[in-house]
C-alpha cells in the first residue's frame, strides 16, 4: 500500500509519514552521548594589574574514543573593576584543550573615563570540539584569565558571603 515501509538495494529504509514505532532503537550510530564529565569550583581567584594569564581553577579531563567529539559547555562568573583609571578596563578568559587555545574572550570595557568602573558578568562558552584523542589519552579542558593594567580581575568572586560556582561540562558525542 501507499503507507508501506520500503527497503532499497543499499539497505536504506524509508518510513511513511504516519508510521509509529515503539520499543528502544539500537544500532543507529552517531549523536549518542557516550560519557559526561563535570568539573566545578567555587574557589575565588584574583589578579590585580596583571595581564599574564593564570589558571582559574576550573578544569576537567575526559578520555574520548577515536572519532568522537567533545561538547564543551562552560559557565564561569567573572568580575572586573578599575579605580581612578581612564582607559582600558577589561579582562579576558581563555579556554584551552591541553595547551591548544580554543577561544579567548574579552570582558569589560575599553573606554572608561577616570573614576570607578566595575562589571559583573558570566562567561559562557559552548563548543563542539574535534579532539584528536585516540581512546587511551585523556584530554584536559580548562580556563585561564587575566586583567589589563590598572584592573582587578576575579573569577568565582565571593559576594556578600556567598561563593559563586563555575562549571565545565564535557559530553562525549558519538560519531
CSV table of N, CA and C in Angstrom, one decimal:
chain,number,residue,atom,x,y,z
A,1,UNK,N,0.8,-1.2,0.0
A,1,UNK,CA,0.0,0.0,0.0
A,1,UNK,C,0.9,1.2,0.0
A,2,UNK,N,0.3,2.4,-0.1
A,2,UNK,CA,1.0,3.7,-0.1
A,2,UNK,C,1.7,4.0,1.2
A,3,UNK,N,1.2,3.3,2.3
A,3,UNK,CA,1.8,3.5,3.6
A,3,UNK,C,2.9,2.5,4.0
A,4,UNK,N,3.4,1.8,3.0
A,4,UNK,CA,4.3,0.7,3.3
A,4,UNK,C,5.7,1.3,3.6
A,5,UNK,N,6.5,0.5,4.4
A,5,UNK,CA,7.9,0.8,4.6
A,5,UNK,C,8.6,0.2,3.5
A,6,UNK,N,9.7,0.9,3.0
A,6,UNK,CA,10.4,0.4,1.8
A,6,UNK,C,11.9,0.2,2.2
A,7,UNK,N,12.5,-0.8,1.5
A,7,UNK,CA,14.0,-1.0,1.7
A,7,UNK,C,14.6,-1.1,0.3
A,8,UNK,N,15.6,-0.2,0.1
A,8,UNK,CA,16.2,-0.2,-1.2
A,8,UNK,C,17.4,-1.2,-1.2
A,9,UNK,N,18.1,-1.3,-2.4
A,9,UNK,CA,19.2,-2.2,-2.6
A,9,UNK,C,20.4,-2.0,-1.7
A,10,UNK,N,20.5,-0.7,-1.2
A,10,UNK,CA,21.7,-0.4,-0.3
A,10,UNK,C,21.4,-0.6,1.2
A,11,UNK,N,20.2,-1.0,1.5
A,11,UNK,CA,19.8,-1.3,2.9
A,11,UNK,C,19.2,0.0,3.5
A,12,UNK,N,18.9,1.0,2.8
A,12,UNK,CA,18.2,2.2,3.4
A,12,UNK,C,16.8,2.0,3.5
A,13,UNK,N,16.2,2.3,4.7
A,13,UNK,CA,14.8,2.1,5.0
A,13,UNK,C,14.1,3.4,4.9
A,14,UNK,N,12.9,3.5,4.3
A,14,UNK,CA,12.1,4.7,4.3
A,14,UNK,C,10.8,4.3,4.9
A,15,UNK,N,10.4,5.2,5.9
A,15,UNK,CA,9.2,5.0,6.7
A,15,UNK,C,8.2,6.0,6.2
A,16,UNK,N,6.9,5.6,6.1
A,16,UNK,CA,5.8,6.5,5.7
A,16,UNK,C,5.6,7.6,6.8
A,17,UNK,N,5.1,8.7,6.5
A,17,UNK,CA,4.9,9.8,7.4
A,17,UNK,C,4.0,9.5,8.6
A,18,UNK,N,3.1,8.6,8.4
A,18,UNK,CA,2.2,8.3,9.6
A,18,UNK,C,2.7,7.1,10.4
A,19,UNK,N,3.9,6.6,10.2
A,19,UNK,CA,4.4,5.5,10.9
A,19,UNK,C,4.7,5.8,12.4
A,20,UNK,N,4.4,4.8,13.2
A,20,UNK,CA,4.7,5.0,14.7
A,20,UNK,C,5.6,3.8,15.1
A,21,UNK,N,6.5,4.0,16.0
A,21,UNK,CA,7.4,3.0,16.5
A,21,UNK,C,7.3,2.9,18.0
A,22,UNK,N,7.5,1.7,18.5
A,22,UNK,CA,7.6,1.6,20.0
A,22,UNK,C,8.8,0.7,20.3
A,23,UNK,N,9.2,0.7,21.5
A,23,UNK,CA,10.4,0.0,21.9
A,23,UNK,C,11.6,0.9,22.0
A,24,UNK,N,12.8,0.3,22.0
A,24,UNK,CA,14.1,1.0,22.1
A,24,UNK,C,14.8,0.9,20.8
A,25,UNK,N,15.2,2.0,20.2
A,25,UNK,CA,16.0,1.9,18.9
A,25,UNK,C,17.5,1.7,19.3
A,26,UNK,N,18.1,0.8,18.6
A,26,UNK,CA,19.5,0.5,18.8
A,26,UNK,C,20.2,0.4,17.4
A,27,UNK,N,21.5,0.6,17.5
A,27,UNK,CA,22.3,0.5,16.3
A,27,UNK,C,22.2,1.6,15.3
A,28,UNK,N,21.8,2.8,15.7
A,28,UNK,CA,21.6,3.9,14.8
A,28,UNK,C,22.9,4.8,14.7
A,29,UNK,N,23.9,4.5,15.4
A,29,UNK,CA,25.2,5.2,15.2
A,29,UNK,C,25.3,6.6,15.9
A,30,UNK,N,25.7,7.6,15.2
A,30,UNK,CA,26.1,8.9,15.7
A,30,UNK,C,25.0,9.6,16.5
A,31,UNK,N,25.6,10.6,17.3
A,31,UNK,CA,24.7,11.5,18.1
A,31,UNK,C,24.5,11.1,19.5
A,32,UNK,N,24.9,9.9,19.8
A,32,UNK,CA,24.7,9.4,21.2
A,32,UNK,C,25.7,10.1,22.2
A,33,UNK,N,25.2,10.4,23.4
A,33,UNK,CA,26.1,10.9,24.4
A,33,UNK,C,26.7,9.7,25.1
A,34,UNK,N,28.1,9.6,24.9
A,34,UNK,CA,28.8,8.4,25.4
A,34,UNK,C,29.3,8.5,26.8
A,35,UNK,N,29.6,9.7,27.3
A,35,UNK,CA,30.0,9.9,28.6
A,35,UNK,C,29.9,11.4,29.0
A,36,UNK,N,29.8,11.7,30.2
A,36,UNK,CA,29.7,13.1,30.7
A,36,UNK,C,30.7,13.2,31.9
A,37,UNK,N,31.5,14.3,31.8
A,37,UNK,CA,32.4,14.6,32.9
A,37,UNK,C,32.1,16.1,33.3
A,38,UNK,N,32.0,16.3,34.6
A,38,UNK,CA,31.8,17.7,35.1
A,38,UNK,C,32.9,18.1,36.0
A,39,UNK,N,33.3,19.4,35.9
A,39,UNK,CA,34.2,20.0,36.8
A,39,UNK,C,33.6,21.2,37.4
A,40,UNK,N,33.9,21.5,38.6
A,40,UNK,CA,33.3,22.7,39.3
A,40,UNK,C,34.2,23.3,40.3
A,41,UNK,N,34.1,24.6,40.5
A,41,UNK,CA,34.9,25.2,41.6
A,41,UNK,C,34.2,26.4,42.1
A,42,UNK,N,34.4,26.7,43.4
A,42,UNK,CA,33.8,27.9,44.0
A,42,UNK,C,35.0,28.7,44.6
A,43,UNK,N,36.2,28.3,44.3
A,43,UNK,CA,37.4,29.0,44.8
A,43,UNK,C,37.6,30.3,44.1
A,44,UNK,N,37.7,31.4,44.8
A,44,UNK,CA,37.9,32.7,44.2
A,44,UNK,C,39.3,32.8,43.7
A,45,UNK,N,39.6,33.4,42.5
A,45,UNK,CA,40.9,33.7,42.1
A,45,UNK,C,40.9,35.2,41.7
A,46,UNK,N,42.1,35.8,41.9
A,46,UNK,CA,42.1,37.3,41.8
A,46,UNK,C,43.5,37.7,41.2
A,47,UNK,N,43.4,38.7,40.4
A,47,UNK,CA,44.6,39.3,39.8
A,47,UNK,C,44.4,40.8,39.8
A,48,UNK,N,45.5,41.5,40.1
A,48,UNK,CA,45.5,43.0,40.1
A,48,UNK,C,46.6,43.5,39.3
A,49,UNK,N,46.3,44.3,38.3
A,49,UNK,CA,47.4,44.9,37.4
A,49,UNK,C,48.2,43.8,36.8
A,50,UNK,N,47.6,42.7,36.4
A,50,UNK,CA,48.4,41.6,35.9
A,50,UNK,C,47.8,41.1,34.6
A,51,UNK,N,48.4,41.3,33.5
A,51,UNK,CA,47.9,40.9,32.2
A,51,UNK,C,48.4,39.5,31.8
A,52,UNK,N,49.1,38.8,32.7
A,52,UNK,CA,49.6,37.5,32.4
A,52,UNK,C,48.5,36.5,32.7
A,53,UNK,N,48.2,35.5,31.8
A,53,UNK,CA,47.2,34.5,32.0
A,53,UNK,C,47.6,33.6,33.2
A,54,UNK,N,46.6,33.3,34.0
A,54,UNK,CA,46.7,32.4,35.1
A,54,UNK,C,45.5,31.5,35.1
A,55,UNK,N,45.7,30.3,35.7
A,55,UNK,CA,44.6,29.3,35.8
A,55,UNK,C,43.5,29.8,36.7
A,56,UNK,N,42.2,29.5,36.4
A,56,UNK,CA,41.1,29.9,37.2
A,56,UNK,C,40.7,28.9,38.2
A,57,UNK,N,41.3,27.7,38.1
A,57,UNK,CA,40.9,26.6,38.9
A,57,UNK,C,39.7,25.7,38.4
A,58,UNK,N,39.2,26.1,37.2
A,58,UNK,CA,38.1,25.3,36.6
A,58,UNK,C,38.8,24.4,35.5
A,59,UNK,N,38.6,23.1,35.7
A,59,UNK,CA,39.3,22.2,34.8
A,59,UNK,C,38.5,20.8,34.9
A,60,UNK,N,38.6,20.1,33.8
A,60,UNK,CA,38.0,18.7,33.7
A,60,UNK,C,38.7,18.0,32.6
A,61,UNK,N,38.9,16.7,32.9
A,61,UNK,CA,39.5,15.8,31.9
A,61,UNK,C,38.6,14.7,31.5
A,62,UNK,N,38.7,14.3,30.2
A,62,UNK,CA,37.9,13.2,29.7
A,62,UNK,C,38.8,12.4,28.7
A,63,UNK,N,38.5,11.1,28.6
A,63,UNK,CA,39.2,10.2,27.7
A,63,UNK,C,38.3,9.7,26.6
A,64,UNK,N,38.2,10.5,25.6
A,64,UNK,CA,37.2,10.2,24.5
A,64,UNK,C,37.8,9.1,23.5
A,65,UNK,N,36.9,8.4,22.9
A,65,UNK,CA,37.3,7.4,21.9
A,65,UNK,C,37.7,8.1,20.6
A,66,UNK,N,38.5,7.5,19.8
A,66,UNK,CA,38.9,8.0,18.5
A,66,UNK,C,37.6,8.2,17.6
A,67,UNK,N,37.6,9.3,16.9
A,67,UNK,CA,36.5,9.6,16.0
A,67,UNK,C,35.2,10.2,16.6
A,68,UNK,N,35.2,10.4,18.0
A,68,UNK,CA,34.1,11.1,18.6
A,68,UNK,C,34.4,12.5,18.7
A,69,UNK,N,33.5,13.3,19.2
A,69,UNK,CA,33.7,14.7,19.5
A,69,UNK,C,33.4,15.0,21.0
A,70,UNK,N,33.8,16.1,21.5
A,70,UNK,CA,33.5,16.5,22.8
A,70,UNK,C,32.8,17.9,22.8
A,71,UNK,N,31.6,17.9,23.4
A,71,UNK,CA,30.8,19.1,23.5
A,71,UNK,C,31.3,19.7,24.8
A,72,UNK,N,31.9,20.9,24.8
A,72,UNK,CA,32.4,21.6,25.9
A,72,UNK,C,31.4,22.8,26.3
A,73,UNK,N,30.9,22.7,27.5
A,73,UNK,CA,29.9,23.8,28.0
A,73,UNK,C,30.5,24.4,29.3
A,74,UNK,N,30.8,25.7,29.2
A,74,UNK,CA,31.4,26.4,30.4
A,74,UNK,C,30.5,27.5,30.8
A,75,UNK,N,30.4,27.7,32.1
A,75,UNK,CA,29.7,28.8,32.8
A,75,UNK,C,30.6,29.3,33.9
A,76,UNK,N,31.1,30.5,33.8
A,76,UNK,CA,32.0,31.0,34.8
A,76,UNK,C,31.8,32.4,35.2
A,77,UNK,N,31.6,32.7,36.5
A,77,UNK,CA,31.4,34.1,36.9
A,77,UNK,C,32.7,34.9,36.8
A,78,UNK,N,32.6,36.1,36.3
A,78,UNK,CA,33.8,37.0,36.1
A,78,UNK,C,33.5,38.4,36.5
A,79,UNK,N,34.5,39.0,37.1
A,79,UNK,CA,34.3,40.4,37.6
A,79,UNK,C,35.5,41.2,37.3
A,80,UNK,N,35.4,42.4,36.8
A,80,UNK,CA,36.5,43.3,36.6
A,80,UNK,C,36.1,44.7,37.2
A,81,UNK,N,37.2,45.4,37.7
A,81,UNK,CA,37.0,46.7,38.3
A,81,UNK,C,38.2,47.5,38.1
A,82,UNK,N,38.1,48.8,38.0
A,82,UNK,CA,39.2,49.7,38.0
A,82,UNK,C,38.9,50.9,38.8
A,83,UNK,N,39.9,51.5,39.4
A,83,UNK,CA,39.7,52.6,40.3
A,83,UNK,C,40.5,53.8,39.9
A,84,UNK,N,39.9,55.0,39.7
A,84,UNK,CA,40.7,56.2,39.3
A,84,UNK,C,41.6,55.9,38.1
A,85,UNK,N,41.0,55.3,37.1
A,85,UNK,CA,41.8,54.9,35.9
A,85,UNK,C,41.0,55.3,34.7
A,86,UNK,N,41.6,55.9,33.7
A,86,UNK,CA,41.0,56.2,32.5
A,86,UNK,C,41.5,55.3,31.4
A,87,UNK,N,40.7,54.7,30.6
A,87,UNK,CA,41.2,53.9,29.5
A,87,UNK,C,40.6,52.5,29.6
A,88,UNK,N,41.5,51.5,29.3
A,88,UNK,CA,41.2,50.1,29.2
A,88,UNK,C,40.9,49.5,30.5
A,89,UNK,N,39.6,49.0,30.6
A,89,UNK,CA,39.2,48.4,31.9
A,89,UNK,C,38.6,47.0,31.5
A,90,UNK,N,39.5,46.1,31.1
A,90,UNK,CA,39.0,44.8,30.6
A,90,UNK,C,39.8,43.7,31.2
A,91,UNK,N,39.2,42.5,31.1
A,91,UNK,CA,39.8,41.3,31.5
A,91,UNK,C,39.5,40.3,30.4
A,92,UNK,N,40.1,39.2,30.5
A,92,UNK,CA,39.9,38.2,29.4
A,92,UNK,C,39.9,36.8,30.0
A,93,UNK,N,39.2,35.9,29.4
A,93,UNK,CA,39.2,34.5,29.7
A,93,UNK,C,39.5,33.7,28.5
A,94,UNK,N,40.4,32.7,28.7
A,94,UNK,CA,40.9,31.8,27.6
A,94,UNK,C,40.5,30.4,27.9
A,95,UNK,N,40.0,29.7,26.9
A,95,UNK,CA,39.7,28.3,27.1
A,95,UNK,C,40.7,27.4,26.3
A,96,UNK,N,41.2,26.4,27.0
A,96,UNK,CA,42.2,25.6,26.4
A,96,UNK,C,41.8,24.1,26.4
A,97,UNK,N,42.2,23.4,25.3
A,97,UNK,CA,42.2,21.9,25.3
A,97,UNK,C,43.7,21.6,25.4
A,98,UNK,N,44.1,21.0,26.5
A,98,UNK,CA,45.5,20.7,26.8
A,98,UNK,C,46.3,22.0,26.7
A,99,UNK,N,47.1,22.2,25.7
A,99,UNK,CA,47.8,23.5,25.5
A,99,UNK,C,47.3,24.3,24.3
A,100,UNK,N,46.3,23.8,23.6
A,100,UNK,CA,45.7,24.5,22.5
A,100,UNK,C,44.6,25.4,22.9
A,101,UNK,N,44.7,26.7,22.5
A,101,UNK,CA,43.6,27.6,22.8
A,101,UNK,C,42.4,27.4,21.9
A,102,UNK,N,41.3,27.4,22.5
A,102,UNK,CA,40.0,27.2,21.7
A,102,UNK,C,39.4,28.6,21.5
A,103,UNK,N,39.4,29.5,22.4
A,103,UNK,CA,38.9,30.8,22.3
A,103,UNK,C,39.5,31.7,23.4
A,104,UNK,N,39.5,33.0,23.1
A,104,UNK,CA,39.9,34.0,24.1
A,104,UNK,C,38.8,35.1,24.0
A,105,UNK,N,38.1,35.4,25.1
A,105,UNK,CA,37.1,36.4,25.0
A,105,UNK,C,37.4,37.5,26.0
A,106,UNK,N,37.2,38.7,25.5
A,106,UNK,CA,37.5,39.9,26.3
A,106,UNK,C,36.2,40.3,27.0
A,107,UNK,N,36.3,40.6,28.3
A,107,UNK,CA,35.1,41.0,29.1
A,107,UNK,C,35.4,42.4,29.7
A,108,UNK,N,34.6,43.3,29.7
A,108,UNK,CA,34.8,44.6,30.3
A,108,UNK,C,34.5,45.7,29.3
A,109,UNK,N,35.2,46.8,29.4
A,109,UNK,CA,35.0,48.0,28.6
A,109,UNK,C,36.4,48.6,28.2
A,110,UNK,N,36.5,49.0,27.0
A,110,UNK,CA,37.8,49.5,26.5
A,110,UNK,C,37.9,51.0,26.5
A,111,UNK,N,36.9,51.7,27.0
A,111,UNK,CA,36.9,53.2,27.0
A,111,UNK,C,36.2,53.7,28.3
A,112,UNK,N,37.0,53.8,29.4
A,112,UNK,CA,36.4,54.3,30.6
A,112,UNK,C,37.0,55.6,31.0
A,113,UNK,N,36.2,56.6,31.4
A,113,UNK,CA,36.7,57.8,31.9
A,113,UNK,C,37.3,57.6,33.3
A,114,UNK,N,38.1,58.6,33.7
A,114,UNK,CA,38.7,58.5,35.1
A,114,UNK,C,37.6,58.3,36.1
A,115,UNK,N,37.9,57.4,37.0
A,115,UNK,CA,36.9,57.2,38.1
A,115,UNK,C,36.7,55.7,38.3
A,116,UNK,N,35.5,55.3,38.7
A,116,UNK,CA,35.2,54.0,39.1
A,116,UNK,C,34.5,53.2,38.0
A,117,UNK,N,35.0,52.0,37.7
A,117,UNK,CA,34.3,51.1,36.8
A,117,UNK,C,34.3,49.7,37.4
A,118,UNK,N,33.1,49.0,37.3
A,118,UNK,CA,33.1,47.6,37.7
A,118,UNK,C,32.0,46.9,36.8
A,119,UNK,N,32.3,45.7,36.6
A,119,UNK,CA,31.4,44.9,35.7
A,119,UNK,C,31.3,43.4,36.2
A,120,UNK,N,30.2,43.0,36.6
A,120,UNK,CA,29.9,41.6,36.9
A,120,UNK,C,29.4,40.9,35.6
A,121,UNK,N,29.9,39.8,35.3
A,121,UNK,CA,29.4,39.1,34.1
A,121,UNK,C,29.5,37.6,34.3
A,122,UNK,N,29.1,36.9,33.3
A,122,UNK,CA,29.1,35.5,33.3
A,122,UNK,C,29.7,35.0,32.0
A,123,UNK,N,30.8,34.4,32.0
A,123,UNK,CA,31.5,33.9,30.8
A,123,UNK,C,30.8,32.6,30.5
A,124,UNK,N,30.2,32.5,29.3
A,124,UNK,CA,29.6,31.2,28.8
A,124,UNK,C,30.2,30.8,27.5
A,125,UNK,N,30.4,29.5,27.3
A,125,UNK,CA,31.1,29.0,26.2
A,125,UNK,C,30.5,27.6,25.9
A,126,UNK,N,30.1,27.4,24.6
A,126,UNK,CA,29.7,26.1,24.1
A,126,UNK,C,30.4,25.8,22.8
A,127,UNK,N,31.0,24.7,22.7
A,127,UNK,CA,31.8,24.4,21.6
A,127,UNK,C,31.9,22.9,21.3
A,128,UNK,N,31.7,22.4,20.1
A,128,UNK,CA,31.8,21.0,19.7
A,128,UNK,C,33.2,20.8,19.2
A,129,UNK,N,34.0,20.1,20.0
A,129,UNK,CA,35.5,20.0,19.7
A,129,UNK,C,35.8,18.7,19.1
A,130,UNK,N,36.6,18.8,18.0
A,130,UNK,CA,37.2,17.6,17.4
A,130,UNK,C,38.6,17.5,18.1
A,131,UNK,N,38.7,16.6,19.1
A,131,UNK,CA,39.8,16.5,20.0
A,131,UNK,C,41.0,15.8,19.5
A,132,UNK,N,40.9,14.8,18.6
A,132,UNK,CA,42.1,14.1,18.1
A,132,UNK,C,42.7,13.1,19.1
A,133,UNK,N,42.0,12.8,20.2
A,133,UNK,CA,42.5,11.7,21.1
A,133,UNK,C,42.2,10.3,20.5
A,134,UNK,N,42.9,9.3,21.0
A,134,UNK,CA,42.9,8.0,20.4
A,134,UNK,C,42.1,7.0,21.3
A,135,UNK,N,41.5,7.4,22.3
A,135,UNK,CA,40.7,6.5,23.2
A,135,UNK,C,41.5,6.0,24.4
A,136,UNK,N,42.8,6.3,24.4
A,136,UNK,CA,43.6,5.9,25.6
A,136,UNK,C,44.3,7.1,26.2
A,137,UNK,N,44.1,8.3,25.6
A,137,UNK,CA,44.7,9.5,26.1
A,137,UNK,C,43.6,10.5,26.7
A,138,UNK,N,43.9,10.9,27.9
A,138,UNK,CA,43.0,11.9,28.5
A,138,UNK,C,43.2,13.3,27.9
A,139,UNK,N,42.1,14.0,27.7
A,139,UNK,CA,42.1,15.4,27.2
A,139,UNK,C,41.7,16.3,28.3
A,140,UNK,N,42.4,17.4,28.6
A,140,UNK,CA,42.1,18.3,29.7
A,140,UNK,C,41.6,19.6,29.1
A,141,UNK,N,40.5,20.1,29.6
A,141,UNK,CA,39.9,21.4,29.2
A,141,UNK,C,40.0,22.3,30.5
A,142,UNK,N,40.4,23.5,30.3
A,142,UNK,CA,40.5,24.4,31.5
A,142,UNK,C,40.3,25.9,31.0
A,143,UNK,N,40.1,26.8,31.9
A,143,UNK,CA,40.1,28.2,31.6
A,143,UNK,C,41.2,28.9,32.3
A,144,UNK,N,41.7,30.0,31.7
A,144,UNK,CA,42.6,30.9,32.3
A,144,UNK,C,42.1,32.3,32.2
A,145,UNK,N,42.6,33.2,33.0
A,145,UNK,CA,42.1,34.6,33.0
A,145,UNK,C,43.2,35.6,33.2
A,146,UNK,N,42.9,36.8,32.9
A,146,UNK,CA,43.9,37.9,33.2
A,146,UNK,C,43.1,39.2,33.2
A,147,UNK,N,43.7,40.2,33.8
A,147,UNK,CA,43.1,41.6,33.7
A,147,UNK,C,44.1,42.5,32.9
A,148,UNK,N,43.8,43.7,32.6
A,148,UNK,CA,44.7,44.6,32.0
A,148,UNK,C,45.3,45.5,33.1
A,149,UNK,N,46.2,46.3,32.7
A,149,UNK,CA,46.9,47.2,33.7
A,149,UNK,C,45.8,48.0,34.4
A,150,UNK,N,46.0,48.3,35.7
A,150,UNK,CA,45.1,49.1,36.5
A,150,UNK,C,43.8,48.5,36.6
A,151,UNK,N,43.7,47.2,36.5
A,151,UNK,CA,42.4,46.5,36.6
A,151,UNK,C,42.5,45.3,37.6
A,152,UNK,N,41.5,45.2,38.4
A,152,UNK,CA,41.3,44.0,39.2
A,152,UNK,C,40.4,43.0,38.5
A,153,UNK,N,40.8,41.7,38.4
A,153,UNK,CA,40.0,40.7,37.7
A,153,UNK,C,39.8,39.6,38.7
A,154,UNK,N,38.6,39.1,38.8
A,154,UNK,CA,38.2,38.0,39.6
A,154,UNK,C,37.5,36.9,38.8
A,155,UNK,N,37.6,35.7,39.2
A,155,UNK,CA,36.7,34.6,38.8
A,155,UNK,C,36.2,34.0,40.1
A,156,UNK,N,34.9,33.6,40.0
A,156,UNK,CA,34.2,33.0,41.2
A,156,UNK,C,34.3,33.9,42.4
A,157,UNK,N,34.2,35.2,42.2
A,157,UNK,CA,34.3,36.2,43.2
A,157,UNK,C,33.2,36.0,44.3
A,158,UNK,N,33.6,35.9,45.5
A,158,UNK,CA,32.6,35.8,46.6
A,158,UNK,C,32.0,37.1,46.8
A,159,UNK,N,30.7,37.1,47.0
A,159,UNK,CA,29.9,38.4,47.1
A,159,UNK,C,29.0,38.2,48.3
A,160,UNK,N,29.1,39.1,49.3
A,160,UNK,CA,28.2,39.1,50.5
A,160,UNK,C,28.2,37.7,51.1
A,161,UNK,N,29.4,37.1,51.2
A,161,UNK,CA,29.5,35.8,51.9
A,161,UNK,C,29.1,34.6,51.1
A,162,UNK,N,28.7,34.8,49.8
A,162,UNK,CA,28.2,33.7,49.0
A,162,UNK,C,29.2,33.4,47.9
A,163,UNK,N,29.6,32.1,47.9
A,163,UNK,CA,30.6,31.7,46.8
A,163,UNK,C,29.8,31.6,45.5
A,164,UNK,N,30.5,31.9,44.4
A,164,UNK,CA,30.0,31.8,43.1
A,164,UNK,C,30.6,30.5,42.5
A,165,UNK,N,29.8,29.7,41.8
A,165,UNK,CA,30.2,28.4,41.3
A,165,UNK,C,30.4,28.6,39.8
A,166,UNK,N,31.6,28.0,39.4
A,166,UNK,CA,31.9,27.8,37.9
A,166,UNK,C,31.8,26.4,37.6
A,167,UNK,N,31.3,26.1,36.4
A,167,UNK,CA,31.1,24.7,35.9
A,167,UNK,C,31.7,24.5,34.5
A,168,UNK,N,32.2,23.3,34.3
A,168,UNK,CA,32.6,22.9,33.0
A,168,UNK,C,32.0,21.5,32.8
A,169,UNK,N,31.3,21.3,31.7
A,169,UNK,CA,30.7,20.0,31.4
A,169,UNK,C,31.3,19.5,30.0
A,170,UNK,N,31.8,18.3,30.0
A,170,UNK,CA,32.3,17.7,28.8
A,170,UNK,C,31.4,16.5,28.5
A,171,UNK,N,30.9,16.5,27.3
A,171,UNK,CA,30.0,15.5,26.8
A,171,UNK,C,30.6,14.8,25.6
A,172,UNK,N,31.0,13.6,25.7
A,172,UNK,CA,31.5,12.9,24.5
A,172,UNK,C,30.3,12.5,23.6
A,173,UNK,N,30.4,12.9,22.4
A,173,UNK,CA,29.3,12.6,21.4
A,173,UNK,C,29.8,11.6,20.4
A,174,UNK,N,29.1,10.5,20.2
A,174,UNK,CA,29.4,9.5,19.2
A,174,UNK,C,29.3,10.0,17.8
A,175,UNK,N,30.2,9.5,17.0
A,175,UNK,CA,30.2,10.0,15.6
A,175,UNK,C,29.1,9.4,14.7
